Every structure is written in structure tokens, then in C-alpha cells.
Amino acid sequence: MLIQQGRLAAFVAEIFIAAGAEPEVAGEVADHLVEANLKGHDSHGVGMTPIYVHNIRGGRLKVDAHAKTVVDRGAVLLIDGQLGFGQVVGREATDLAVARVRETGVVCAGVRNCHHLGRIGAYGERCGAAGLVSVHFVNVVGHPPAVAPWGSGERRMTTNPFCAVTPQPDGPPIVLDMATSAVALGKVRVAHMKGQAVDEGVLVDHEGRPTTDPAVMFDAPFGALGPFGKHKGYGLAVMCELLGGALAGTWTAQPGNERNNNVVNHMLMFVLDPAVFGGVEAFQSEVREMVAYLRSAAPAPGFDRVRVPGEPELKSAAARRVDGIPIDGNSWQELLKAASVAGLSERRIGELTG
């Protein structure tokens, strides 16, 4: 089924309001999730709503929590999300860093104890829109690991996102936003809900054998996700675990820490003002010319043209704003169930979805 952006966001916002969130908070979270769907990242979109509702009811997601600065040393900030909506506390932390970087030129911000931050690119885009460079190392804890290290089939880490953003002088920011696993776990969840196989090279079963069946991530005996790019993706995942988790959050996926089926993110974020380096015009010129040089490359068979990071998301968003956001039947039923669990009446659910 296809659902228009505004209608879907309104429905999801009412779910969170029914679950106890203030309207402004619920609207921000809903808009963030729907924006992920628009940009083709359904793994981080409204399909997360049932998990959020479950964690609210279990006391693991604090709907009224906001970003709290616990360390302020000028260019170094440590911000505690207090297990609030990641979309809210992540944006608040990013805004603090963006404001501070105008004074210090560079900010290193640790952001800890956030419920699921959602699409990390949203925070990088916020920096890029302000003309700033940003780099984000993120780990994911609070639940059993799902990703095997390179050289093993046993689960030891999670999808540990990495994001880097550079502003463009004549267009939207260049956004690299990716899981360090072969794909995001949410993409496997979406395939499982749709009854589809995943690509080869993504999963192994409980014996470490390659499989394309997403059920191995959800039904015992469990398999595992692998890292992207073999040892290279694994190495970057380790750095996300140690910088985002051990340094910023003092909470990694090692088994001595709590695993209560929550979804907690820690992020180490660097925000830089290009003006500090004294050559803003030269920087912008090099970005402009390098992007043009990349785009001028002849496309290989099967490609219409060369794109830079972030462009596929813009293309997806343009199409989905017109055509609507696709939601598979199983995901839609889970969303309806979450609305009921949150406290919306059948009549209200019908009004919002009919």
C-alpha cells in the first residue's frame, strides 16, 4: 500500500501522543521516522514505531526526557539523552554543537543514553545545512548483539552506524550514512516482513553458513549479520563501538553490560567550521570541482549516471512525496497493533487510516 507523507506522519504522531508523549515531541519523532521512509531507509522509518511503543510501556523509553549537558569544556561537550526519544535528544545535542562551533571552530560532542537515534544522517544534514562538516561514530546497545566479527559466525556487535557530511556551496550536503554491517538490521526486518530473501553475502545461519533467509535473525536457532566490506567494515564497526560506545557512552556490547531488549545509541560527534581552516572559498571550490569531476565519469552498464553520497536518498524522497510511501501489509498490521497498544481507540484508528 502507498500512504502520503502527511497522513502517515499524523497517524504516527497520534500513536506517540496516546503513549504519553507531548504533541510537539510526538510530531518531531513522527516526522523524523517518515523522513527516513521518504529517503528510502524504511529500516529506520515508521516500522520502528511498534518497538518504540513497546519500550515506552516497559519504561525503557522516557517520553518526557531531553538532552542534558553533563560536561562543558568549551569545544568538548558530553550530553546525556536520559533514554529520551533519540530523534529529540539527538537533534537537541546537534543544535548545541552547531551553536558552540561558531565560537570554538570545532566541537567534539559525546551523546550518550539515547533511545534509538533513528537515521543518523538527519543530524549530519542539520550540520551540513549550517555550512559545517560533521563526523559521527555510533554504537547500539541494550539488546543482544546481531553482527558477527570478520572471521566468525558468532554475534558480538550490532549495526554500529557511521556518518560523515560535507556541505556543498551550490546544493544539499553530501551525506555518507551507513551501517557498518552488510545492511542495517532494520532492512533485514523489512525483508522478513515482506517474505523476501536478502542479498547473498549479508547473513550466515547458526552454523556460519551463508544464507539469504532473513528468518535466521528472528527465529531460533539464530544466525548473524556480517560486516560490510569484510575486514574493512568490521574494523570501522570496532571503531564505532569503541569511540561511540566505550568513550562517549561507557557502554559497549560486551556481555558485562545490561541487555534488557532496549535500543540505546551512543554517539561521538565531531562538528567543524570550515572557516577555521582559513580557506572557505578554496574549500568550496574544491568540493564543487571534485563533485563535478566525479559526476562527469562515464556510467557503467546498468547505471544512468554517477552520483555522490546522499543523492539516491534525494531521488527517493522526490518520488515518494508524489507517489506515497510504500508500507508492506505485515508492517501495516504491526503499526495498527501498536496504535491500539498505545491507547488509540478503534474508531480513532479508523479515522486516521480510513
mmCIF file of C-alpha atoms in Angstrom:
data_model
loop_
_atom_site.group_PDB
_atom_site.id
_atom_site.type_symbol
_atom_site.label_atom_id
_atom_site.label_comp_id
_atom_site.label_asym_id
_atom_site.label_seq_id
_atom_site.Cartn_x
_atom_site.Cartn_y
_atom_site.Cartn_z
ATOM 1 C CA MET A 1 0.000 0.000 0.000
ATOM 2 C CA LEU A 2 1.025 3.634 -0.552
ATOM 3 C CA ILE A 3 0.424 6.313 2.082
ATOM 4 C CA GLN A 4 1.007 10.029 1.673
ATOM 5 C CA GLN A 5 3.660 11.623 3.877
ATOM 6 C CA GLY A 6 1.371 13.935 5.850
ATOM 7 C CA ARG A 7 -1.240 11.296 6.582
ATOM 8 C CA LEU A 8 1.363 8.798 7.765
ATOM 9 C CA ALA A 9 3.132 11.349 9.983
ATOM 10 C CA ALA A 10 -0.147 12.411 11.577
ATOM 11 C CA PHE A 11 -1.040 8.799 12.368
ATOM 12 C CA VAL A 12 2.329 8.008 13.921
ATOM 13 C CA ALA A 13 2.323 11.239 15.931
ATOM 14 C CA GLU A 14 -1.064 10.361 17.427
ATOM 15 C CA ILE A 15 0.272 6.943 18.394
ATOM 16 C CA PHE A 16 3.052 8.564 20.413
ATOM 17 C CA ILE A 17 0.675 11.101 21.940
ATOM 18 C CA ALA A 18 -1.559 8.242 23.051
ATOM 19 C CA ALA A 19 1.518 6.570 24.533
ATOM 20 C CA GLY A 20 2.214 9.653 26.666
ATOM 21 C CA ALA A 21 4.372 11.993 24.581
ATOM 22 C CA GLU A 22 3.738 15.723 24.322
ATOM 23 C CA PRO A 23 2.356 16.703 20.896
ATOM 24 C CA GLU A 24 5.479 18.644 19.883
ATOM 25 C CA VAL A 25 7.731 15.717 20.777
ATOM 26 C CA ALA A 26 5.443 13.192 19.093
ATOM 27 C CA GLY A 27 5.358 15.288 15.945
ATOM 28 C CA GLU A 28 9.140 15.606 15.782
ATOM 29 C CA VAL A 29 9.644 11.862 16.200
ATOM 30 C CA ALA A 30 6.971 11.043 13.632
ATOM 31 C CA ASP A 31 8.424 13.499 11.106
ATOM 32 C CA HIS A 32 11.907 12.011 11.571
ATOM 33 C CA LEU A 33 10.636 8.466 11.014
ATOM 34 C CA VAL A 34 8.598 9.417 7.960
ATOM 35 C CA GLU A 35 11.564 11.342 6.530
ATOM 36 C CA ALA A 36 13.572 8.111 6.763
ATOM 37 C CA ASN A 37 10.863 6.350 4.753
ATOM 38 C CA LEU A 38 10.844 9.168 2.218
ATOM 39 C CA LYS A 39 14.569 8.819 1.699
ATOM 40 C CA GLY A 40 14.288 5.082 1.130
ATOM 41 C CA HIS A 41 15.546 3.990 4.555
ATOM 42 C CA ASP A 42 12.429 2.038 5.537
ATOM 43 C CA SER A 43 14.554 0.197 8.105
ATOM 44 C CA HIS A 44 14.658 3.417 10.157
ATOM 45 C CA GLY A 45 11.150 4.595 9.341
ATOM 46 C CA VAL A 46 7.687 4.119 10.800
ATOM 47 C CA GLY A 47 8.275 0.369 11.072
ATOM 48 C CA MET A 48 10.186 1.187 14.272
ATOM 49 C CA THR A 49 7.011 2.531 15.901
ATOM 50 C CA PRO A 50 5.919 -0.783 17.468
ATOM 51 C CA ILE A 51 9.332 -1.158 19.105
ATOM 52 C CA TYR A 52 9.138 2.385 20.471
ATOM 53 C CA VAL A 53 5.661 1.797 21.896
ATOM 54 C CA HIS A 54 6.816 -1.470 23.477
ATOM 55 C CA ASN A 55 9.754 0.299 25.128
ATOM 56 C CA ILE A 56 7.583 3.182 26.346
ATOM 57 C CA ARG A 57 5.233 0.730 28.029
ATOM 58 C CA GLY A 58 8.189 -1.117 29.516
ATOM 59 C CA GLY A 59 9.698 2.066 30.966
ATOM 60 C CA ARG A 60 12.768 1.833 28.736
ATOM 61 C CA LEU A 61 11.937 4.924 26.645
ATOM 62 C CA LYS A 62 11.261 8.140 28.584
ATOM 63 C CA VAL A 63 8.865 10.230 26.523
ATOM 64 C CA ASP A 64 9.496 13.426 28.523
ATOM 65 C CA ALA A 65 13.323 13.277 28.636
ATOM 66 C CA HIS A 66 15.536 15.847 26.916
ATOM 67 C CA ALA A 67 19.240 16.366 26.310
ATOM 68 C CA LYS A 68 21.177 17.215 29.473
ATOM 69 C CA THR A 69 24.690 18.690 29.303
ATOM 70 C CA VAL A 70 26.854 16.937 31.893
ATOM 71 C CA VAL A 71 30.296 18.147 30.750
ATOM 72 C CA ASP A 72 31.012 21.523 29.132
ATOM 73 C CA ARG A 73 34.636 22.349 28.408
ATOM 74 C CA GLY A 74 34.162 24.726 25.531
ATOM 75 C CA ALA A 75 34.956 22.651 22.480
ATOM 76 C CA VAL A 76 34.150 19.413 24.316
ATOM 77 C CA LEU A 77 30.610 18.545 25.336
ATOM 78 C CA LEU A 78 29.124 15.463 26.941
ATOM 79 C CA ILE A 79 25.356 15.227 26.637
ATOM 80 C CA ASP A 80 23.107 12.652 28.280
ATOM 81 C CA GLY A 81 19.908 11.725 26.461
ATOM 82 C CA GLN A 82 18.376 10.259 29.639
ATOM 83 C CA LEU A 83 16.781 7.498 27.493
ATOM 84 C CA GLY A 84 14.542 10.019 25.770
ATOM 85 C CA PHE A 85 13.427 9.803 22.160
ATOM 86 C CA GLY A 86 16.662 9.736 20.189
ATOM 87 C CA GLN A 87 15.136 11.898 17.488
ATOM 88 C CA VAL A 88 14.581 14.672 20.040
ATOM 89 C CA VAL A 89 17.717 14.443 22.166
ATOM 90 C CA GLY A 90 19.894 13.811 19.097
ATOM 91 C CA ARG A 91 18.577 16.966 17.434
ATOM 92 C CA GLU A 92 18.981 18.942 20.664
ATOM 93 C CA ALA A 93 22.581 17.750 21.039
ATOM 94 C CA THR A 94 23.323 18.602 17.420
ATOM 95 C CA ASP A 95 21.899 22.092 17.851
ATOM 96 C CA LEU A 96 24.096 22.616 20.914
ATOM 97 C CA ALA A 97 27.173 21.579 18.925
ATOM 98 C CA VAL A 98 26.237 23.775 15.951
ATOM 99 C CA ALA A 99 25.775 26.804 18.203
ATOM 100 C CA ARG A 100 29.045 26.200 20.056
ATOM 101 C CA VAL A 101 31.164 25.595 16.968
ATOM 102 C CA ARG A 102 30.657 29.219 15.931
ATOM 103 C CA GLU A 103 32.751 30.131 18.995
ATOM 104 C CA THR A 104 35.283 27.305 19.057
ATOM 105 C CA GLY A 105 35.649 26.284 15.406
ATOM 106 C CA VAL A 106 35.419 22.616 16.267
ATOM 107 C CA VAL A 107 33.268 20.701 18.718
ATOM 108 C CA CYS A 108 33.686 17.147 19.946
ATOM 109 C CA ALA A 109 30.392 16.060 21.470
ATOM 110 C CA GLY A 110 29.686 12.788 23.203
ATOM 111 C CA VAL A 111 25.990 11.941 23.210
ATOM 112 C CA ARG A 112 25.073 9.051 25.494
ATOM 113 C CA ASN A 113 21.992 7.133 26.618
ATOM 114 C CA CYS A 114 19.678 7.974 23.736
ATOM 115 C CA HIS A 115 16.818 5.734 22.818
ATOM 116 C CA HIS A 116 17.132 4.802 19.129
ATOM 117 C CA LEU A 117 18.534 7.852 17.311
ATOM 118 C CA GLY A 118 16.909 6.851 14.042
ATOM 119 C CA ARG A 119 18.590 7.903 10.811
ATOM 120 C CA ILE A 120 21.973 9.360 11.783
ATOM 121 C CA GLY A 121 22.150 11.258 8.522
ATOM 122 C CA ALA A 122 19.439 13.584 9.825
ATOM 123 C CA TYR A 123 21.907 15.075 12.323
ATOM 124 C CA GLY A 124 24.661 15.312 9.755
ATOM 125 C CA GLU A 125 22.287 17.029 7.342
ATOM 126 C CA ARG A 126 21.480 19.552 10.046
ATOM 127 C CA CYS A 127 25.194 20.349 10.345
ATOM 128 C CA GLY A 128 25.689 20.431 6.590
ATOM 129 C CA ALA A 129 22.764 22.806 6.114
ATOM 130 C CA ALA A 130 24.557 25.183 8.507
ATOM 131 C CA GLY A 131 27.678 25.035 6.328
ATOM 132 C CA LEU A 132 29.504 22.708 8.716
ATOM 133 C CA VAL A 133 31.341 19.406 8.376
ATOM 134 C CA SER A 134 30.396 16.576 10.722
ATOM 135 C CA VAL A 135 31.528 13.028 11.519
ATOM 136 C CA HIS A 136 29.519 10.591 13.652
ATOM 137 C CA PHE A 137 30.543 7.295 15.268
ATOM 138 C CA VAL A 138 27.586 5.391 16.769
ATOM 139 C CA ASN A 139 27.129 2.100 18.606
ATOM 140 C CA VAL A 140 23.934 0.248 19.517
ATOM 141 C CA VAL A 141 23.422 -1.478 22.875
ATOM 142 C CA GLY A 142 20.716 -2.592 25.266
ATOM 143 C CA HIS A 143 19.881 -5.819 23.457
ATOM 144 C CA PRO A 144 21.726 -8.940 22.336
ATOM 145 C CA PRO A 145 24.254 -8.462 19.524
ATOM 146 C CA ALA A 146 23.342 -9.328 15.945
ATOM 147 C CA VAL A 147 26.534 -8.848 13.910
ATOM 148 C CA ALA A 148 29.435 -11.277 13.671
ATOM 149 C CA PRO A 149 33.022 -10.005 13.576
ATOM 150 C CA TRP A 150 35.007 -10.752 10.447
ATOM 151 C CA GLY A 151 36.328 -14.288 10.709
ATOM 152 C CA SER A 152 33.439 -15.631 12.807
ATOM 153 C CA GLY A 153 29.774 -16.538 12.601
ATOM 154 C CA GLU A 154 29.036 -15.657 16.236
ATOM 155 C CA ARG A 155 27.198 -12.474 17.200
ATOM 156 C CA ARG A 156 29.353 -9.951 19.023
ATOM 157 C CA MET A 157 28.298 -6.430 17.907
ATOM 158 C CA THR A 158 25.384 -4.575 16.376
ATOM 159 C CA THR A 159 24.996 -2.496 13.222
ATOM 160 C CA ASN A 160 27.092 0.456 14.519
ATOM 161 C CA PRO A 161 26.351 3.314 12.096
ATOM 162 C CA PHE A 162 28.953 5.701 10.684
ATOM 163 C CA CYS A 163 28.095 9.049 9.121
ATOM 164 C CA ALA A 164 30.136 11.866 7.558
ATOM 165 C CA VAL A 165 28.744 15.024 5.974
ATOM 166 C CA THR A 166 30.266 17.817 3.903
ATOM 167 C CA PRO A 167 28.355 20.943 2.857
ATOM 168 C CA GLN A 168 28.135 21.872 -0.815
ATOM 169 C CA PRO A 169 28.253 25.512 -1.906
ATOM 170 C CA ASP A 170 25.610 25.022 -4.606
ATOM 171 C CA GLY A 171 23.378 22.258 -3.325
ATOM 172 C CA PRO A 172 22.389 19.960 -0.483
ATOM 173 C CA PRO A 173 25.079 18.428 1.747
ATOM 174 C CA ILE A 174 26.991 15.341 0.670
ATOM 175 C CA VAL A 175 25.868 12.687 3.147
ATOM 176 C CA LEU A 176 27.520 9.333 3.784
ATOM 177 C CA ASP A 177 25.277 7.492 6.244
ATOM 178 C CA MET A 178 25.638 3.743 6.601
ATOM 179 C CA ALA A 179 25.556 0.759 8.878
ATOM 180 C CA THR A 180 28.889 -0.990 9.301
ATOM 181 C CA SER A 181 27.085 -4.322 8.968
ATOM 182 C CA ALA A 182 26.429 -5.595 5.443
ATOM 183 C CA VAL A 183 22.997 -3.975 5.718
ATOM 184 C CA ALA A 184 21.066 -2.394 8.579
ATOM 185 C CA LEU A 185 19.225 -4.915 10.756
ATOM 186 C CA GLY A 186 16.056 -2.972 10.010
ATOM 187 C CA LYS A 187 16.450 -3.790 6.307
ATOM 188 C CA VAL A 188 16.535 -7.480 7.210
ATOM 189 C CA ARG A 189 13.419 -6.902 9.325
ATOM 190 C CA VAL A 190 11.677 -5.271 6.354
ATOM 191 C CA ALA A 191 12.598 -8.218 4.103
ATOM 192 C CA HIS A 192 11.328 -10.632 6.749
ATOM 193 C CA MET A 193 8.017 -8.759 6.998
ATOM 194 C CA LYS A 194 7.672 -8.824 3.210
ATOM 195 C CA GLY A 195 8.582 -12.516 2.976
ATOM 196 C CA GLN A 196 11.558 -11.713 0.739
ATOM 197 C CA ALA A 197 15.091 -13.070 0.619
ATOM 198 C CA VAL A 198 18.047 -10.790 1.282
ATOM 199 C CA ASP A 199 21.061 -10.478 -0.992
ATOM 200 C CA GLU A 200 23.845 -13.013 -0.829
ATOM 201 C CA GLY A 201 26.758 -12.150 1.428
ATOM 202 C CA VAL A 202 24.602 -10.487 4.090
ATOM 203 C CA LEU A 203 23.697 -13.273 6.529
ATOM 204 C CA VAL A 204 25.002 -16.536 7.922
ATOM 205 C CA ASP A 205 22.933 -19.188 9.673
ATOM 206 C CA HIS A 206 23.596 -20.612 13.145
ATOM 207 C CA GLU A 207 26.341 -22.809 11.742
ATOM 208 C CA GLY A 208 28.077 -19.950 9.999
ATOM 209 C CA ARG A 209 26.918 -20.938 6.516
ATOM 210 C CA PRO A 210 25.814 -18.195 4.076
ATOM 211 C CA THR A 211 22.041 -17.804 3.737
ATOM 212 C CA THR A 212 19.572 -15.406 2.144
ATOM 213 C CA ASP A 213 16.752 -16.226 4.588
ATOM 214 C CA PRO A 214 16.069 -13.227 6.899
ATOM 215 C CA ALA A 215 14.276 -15.506 9.372
ATOM 216 C CA VAL A 216 17.645 -16.540 10.820
ATOM 217 C CA MET A 217 17.776 -13.137 12.540
ATOM 218 C CA PHE A 218 14.381 -13.547 14.218
ATOM 219 C CA ASP A 219 13.749 -17.263 14.752
ATOM 220 C CA ALA A 220 15.927 -19.698 16.709
ATOM 221 C CA PRO A 221 18.446 -21.092 16.034
ATOM 222 C CA PHE A 222 19.781 -17.625 15.256
ATOM 223 C CA GLY A 223 22.233 -16.637 12.593
ATOM 224 C CA ALA A 224 24.090 -13.338 12.264
ATOM 225 C CA LEU A 225 24.674 -10.338 10.059
ATOM 226 C CA GLY A 226 28.153 -9.947 8.668
ATOM 227 C CA PRO A 227 30.162 -6.714 8.318
ATOM 228 C CA PHE A 228 30.212 -4.837 5.023
ATOM 229 C CA GLY A 229 33.442 -4.996 3.067
ATOM 230 C CA LYS A 230 34.807 -7.960 5.005
ATOM 231 C CA HIS A 231 37.633 -6.896 7.358
ATOM 232 C CA LYS A 232 37.308 -3.204 6.438
ATOM 233 C CA GLY A 233 33.714 -2.853 7.555
ATOM 234 C CA TYR A 234 34.494 -4.884 10.645
ATOM 235 C CA GLY A 235 37.352 -2.533 11.513
ATOM 236 C CA LEU A 236 35.128 0.528 11.181
ATOM 237 C CA ALA A 237 32.452 -1.190 13.295
ATOM 238 C CA VAL A 238 35.019 -1.739 16.051
ATOM 239 C CA MET A 239 35.941 1.952 15.983
ATOM 240 C CA CYS A 240 32.246 2.894 16.273
ATOM 241 C CA GLU A 241 31.949 0.539 19.239
ATOM 242 C CA LEU A 242 34.990 1.954 20.994
ATOM 243 C CA LEU A 243 34.537 5.658 20.169
ATOM 244 C CA GLY A 244 30.748 5.914 20.274
ATOM 245 C CA GLY A 245 30.297 3.249 22.941
ATOM 246 C CA ALA A 246 33.346 2.980 25.198
ATOM 247 C CA LEU A 247 34.346 6.663 25.041
ATOM 248 C CA ALA A 248 31.098 8.618 24.695
ATOM 249 C CA GLY A 249 28.743 6.162 26.345
ATOM 250 C CA THR A 250 30.965 3.973 28.580
ATOM 251 C CA TRP A 251 28.620 1.197 27.427
ATOM 252 C CA THR A 252 29.583 -1.299 24.747
ATOM 253 C CA ALA A 253 28.076 -4.545 23.523
ATOM 254 C CA GLN A 254 30.306 -6.687 25.742
ATOM 255 C CA PRO A 255 28.222 -9.068 27.899
ATOM 256 C CA GLY A 256 29.016 -7.422 31.239
ATOM 257 C CA ASN A 257 26.586 -4.639 30.335
ATOM 258 C CA GLU A 258 22.801 -4.691 30.551
ATOM 259 C CA ARG A 259 20.754 -6.267 27.767
ATOM 260 C CA ASN A 260 17.090 -5.680 28.536
ATOM 261 C CA ASN A 261 15.824 -5.601 24.936
ATOM 262 C CA ASN A 262 16.081 -1.837 24.733
ATOM 263 C CA VAL A 263 17.539 0.080 21.754
ATOM 264 C CA VAL A 264 20.144 2.524 23.082
ATOM 265 C CA ASN A 265 22.546 4.597 20.987
ATOM 266 C CA HIS A 266 25.717 6.411 21.978
ATOM 267 C CA MET A 267 27.364 8.794 19.518
ATOM 268 C CA LEU A 268 30.697 10.565 19.297
ATOM 269 C CA MET A 269 30.151 13.560 17.018
ATOM 270 C CA PHE A 270 32.715 15.957 15.572
ATOM 271 C CA VAL A 271 31.426 19.219 14.109
ATOM 272 C CA LEU A 272 33.849 21.524 12.266
ATOM 273 C CA ASP A 273 33.507 25.010 10.825
ATOM 274 C CA PRO A 274 35.465 25.153 7.521
ATOM 275 C CA ALA A 275 36.184 28.830 8.218
ATOM 276 C CA VAL A 276 38.635 27.775 10.958
ATOM 277 C CA PHE A 277 40.981 26.466 8.302
ATOM 278 C CA GLY A 278 41.066 29.873 6.679
ATOM 279 C CA GLY A 279 40.185 28.839 3.169
ATOM 280 C CA VAL A 280 36.410 28.636 2.902
ATOM 281 C CA GLU A 281 36.339 29.755 -0.724
ATOM 282 C CA ALA A 282 39.091 27.315 -1.676
ATOM 283 C CA PHE A 283 37.321 24.512 0.219
ATOM 284 C CA GLN A 284 34.030 25.234 -1.507
ATOM 285 C CA SER A 285 35.746 25.415 -4.878
ATOM 286 C CA GLU A 286 37.428 22.053 -4.356
ATOM 287 C CA VAL A 287 34.143 20.459 -3.252
ATOM 288 C CA ARG A 288 32.387 21.900 -6.296
ATOM 289 C CA GLU A 289 35.054 20.819 -8.767
ATOM 290 C CA MET A 290 35.557 17.361 -7.235
ATOM 291 C CA VAL A 291 31.837 16.618 -7.318
ATOM 292 C CA ALA A 292 31.654 17.777 -10.935
ATOM 293 C CA TYR A 293 34.652 15.585 -11.779
ATOM 294 C CA LEU A 294 33.006 12.525 -10.214
ATOM 295 C CA ARG A 295 29.716 13.155 -11.986
ATOM 296 C CA SER A 296 31.498 13.532 -15.318
ATOM 297 C CA ALA A 297 32.636 9.891 -15.222
ATOM 298 C CA ALA A 298 31.005 7.695 -17.852
ATOM 299 C CA PRO A 299 28.381 5.432 -16.227
ATOM 300 C CA ALA A 300 28.990 1.685 -16.234
ATOM 301 C CA PRO A 301 26.423 -0.693 -17.743
ATOM 302 C CA GLY A 302 23.270 -0.682 -15.636
ATOM 303 C CA PHE A 303 23.832 2.851 -14.305
ATOM 304 C CA ASP A 304 22.320 6.038 -15.700
ATOM 305 C CA ARG A 305 24.964 8.320 -14.169
ATOM 306 C CA VAL A 306 27.430 8.681 -11.322
ATOM 307 C CA ARG A 307 26.031 10.069 -8.085
ATOM 308 C CA VAL A 308 27.636 11.295 -4.868
ATOM 309 C CA PRO A 309 26.592 10.105 -1.395
ATOM 310 C CA GLY A 310 23.159 11.365 -0.410
ATOM 311 C CA GLU A 311 21.783 11.731 -3.941
ATOM 312 C CA PRO A 312 19.918 8.396 -4.004
ATOM 313 C CA GLU A 313 18.027 9.492 -0.879
ATOM 314 C CA LEU A 314 17.042 12.778 -2.524
ATOM 315 C CA LYS A 315 15.803 10.911 -5.586
ATOM 316 C CA SER A 316 13.758 8.540 -3.416
ATOM 317 C CA ALA A 317 12.262 11.413 -1.414
ATOM 318 C CA ALA A 318 11.213 13.295 -4.533
ATOM 319 C CA ALA A 319 9.413 10.234 -5.889
ATOM 320 C CA ARG A 320 7.772 9.204 -2.617
ATOM 321 C CA ARG A 321 6.477 12.685 -1.883
ATOM 322 C CA VAL A 322 4.485 12.386 -5.093
ATOM 323 C CA ASP A 323 3.627 8.688 -5.182
ATOM 324 C CA GLY A 324 3.313 7.981 -1.467
ATOM 325 C CA ILE A 325 5.350 5.852 0.940
ATOM 326 C CA PRO A 326 5.121 2.079 0.435
ATOM 327 C CA ILE A 327 4.198 0.061 3.522
ATOM 328 C CA ASP A 328 4.000 -3.719 3.296
ATOM 329 C CA GLY A 329 0.961 -5.495 4.722
ATOM 330 C CA ASN A 330 2.708 -7.083 7.698
ATOM 331 C CA SER A 331 4.335 -3.805 8.739
ATOM 332 C CA TRP A 332 0.984 -2.021 8.435
ATOM 333 C CA GLN A 333 -0.706 -4.582 10.680
ATOM 334 C CA GLU A 334 2.057 -4.158 13.259
ATOM 335 C CA LEU A 335 1.575 -0.390 13.103
ATOM 336 C CA LEU A 336 -2.166 -0.751 13.670
ATOM 337 C CA LYS A 337 -1.482 -3.075 16.605
ATOM 338 C CA ALA A 338 0.967 -0.547 18.080
ATOM 339 C CA ALA A 339 -1.696 2.159 17.819
ATOM 340 C CA SER A 340 -4.091 0.012 19.806
ATOM 341 C CA VAL A 341 -1.454 -0.874 22.410
ATOM 342 C CA ALA A 342 -0.606 2.812 22.782
ATOM 343 C CA GLY A 343 -4.227 3.531 23.639
ATOM 344 C CA LEU A 344 -5.885 4.768 20.448
ATOM 345 C CA SER A 345 -9.467 3.611 20.071
ATOM 346 C CA GLU A 346 -10.516 1.555 17.060
ATOM 347 C CA ARG A 347 -12.711 4.450 15.995
ATOM 348 C CA ARG A 348 -9.797 6.915 16.090
ATOM 349 C CA ILE A 349 -7.505 4.493 14.284
ATOM 350 C CA GLY A 350 -10.147 4.197 11.594
ATOM 351 C CA GLU A 351 -10.439 7.984 11.306
ATOM 352 C CA LEU A 352 -6.698 8.345 10.914
ATOM 353 C CA THR A 353 -6.221 5.496 8.456
ATOM 354 C CA GLY A 354 -9.525 5.206 6.606
#
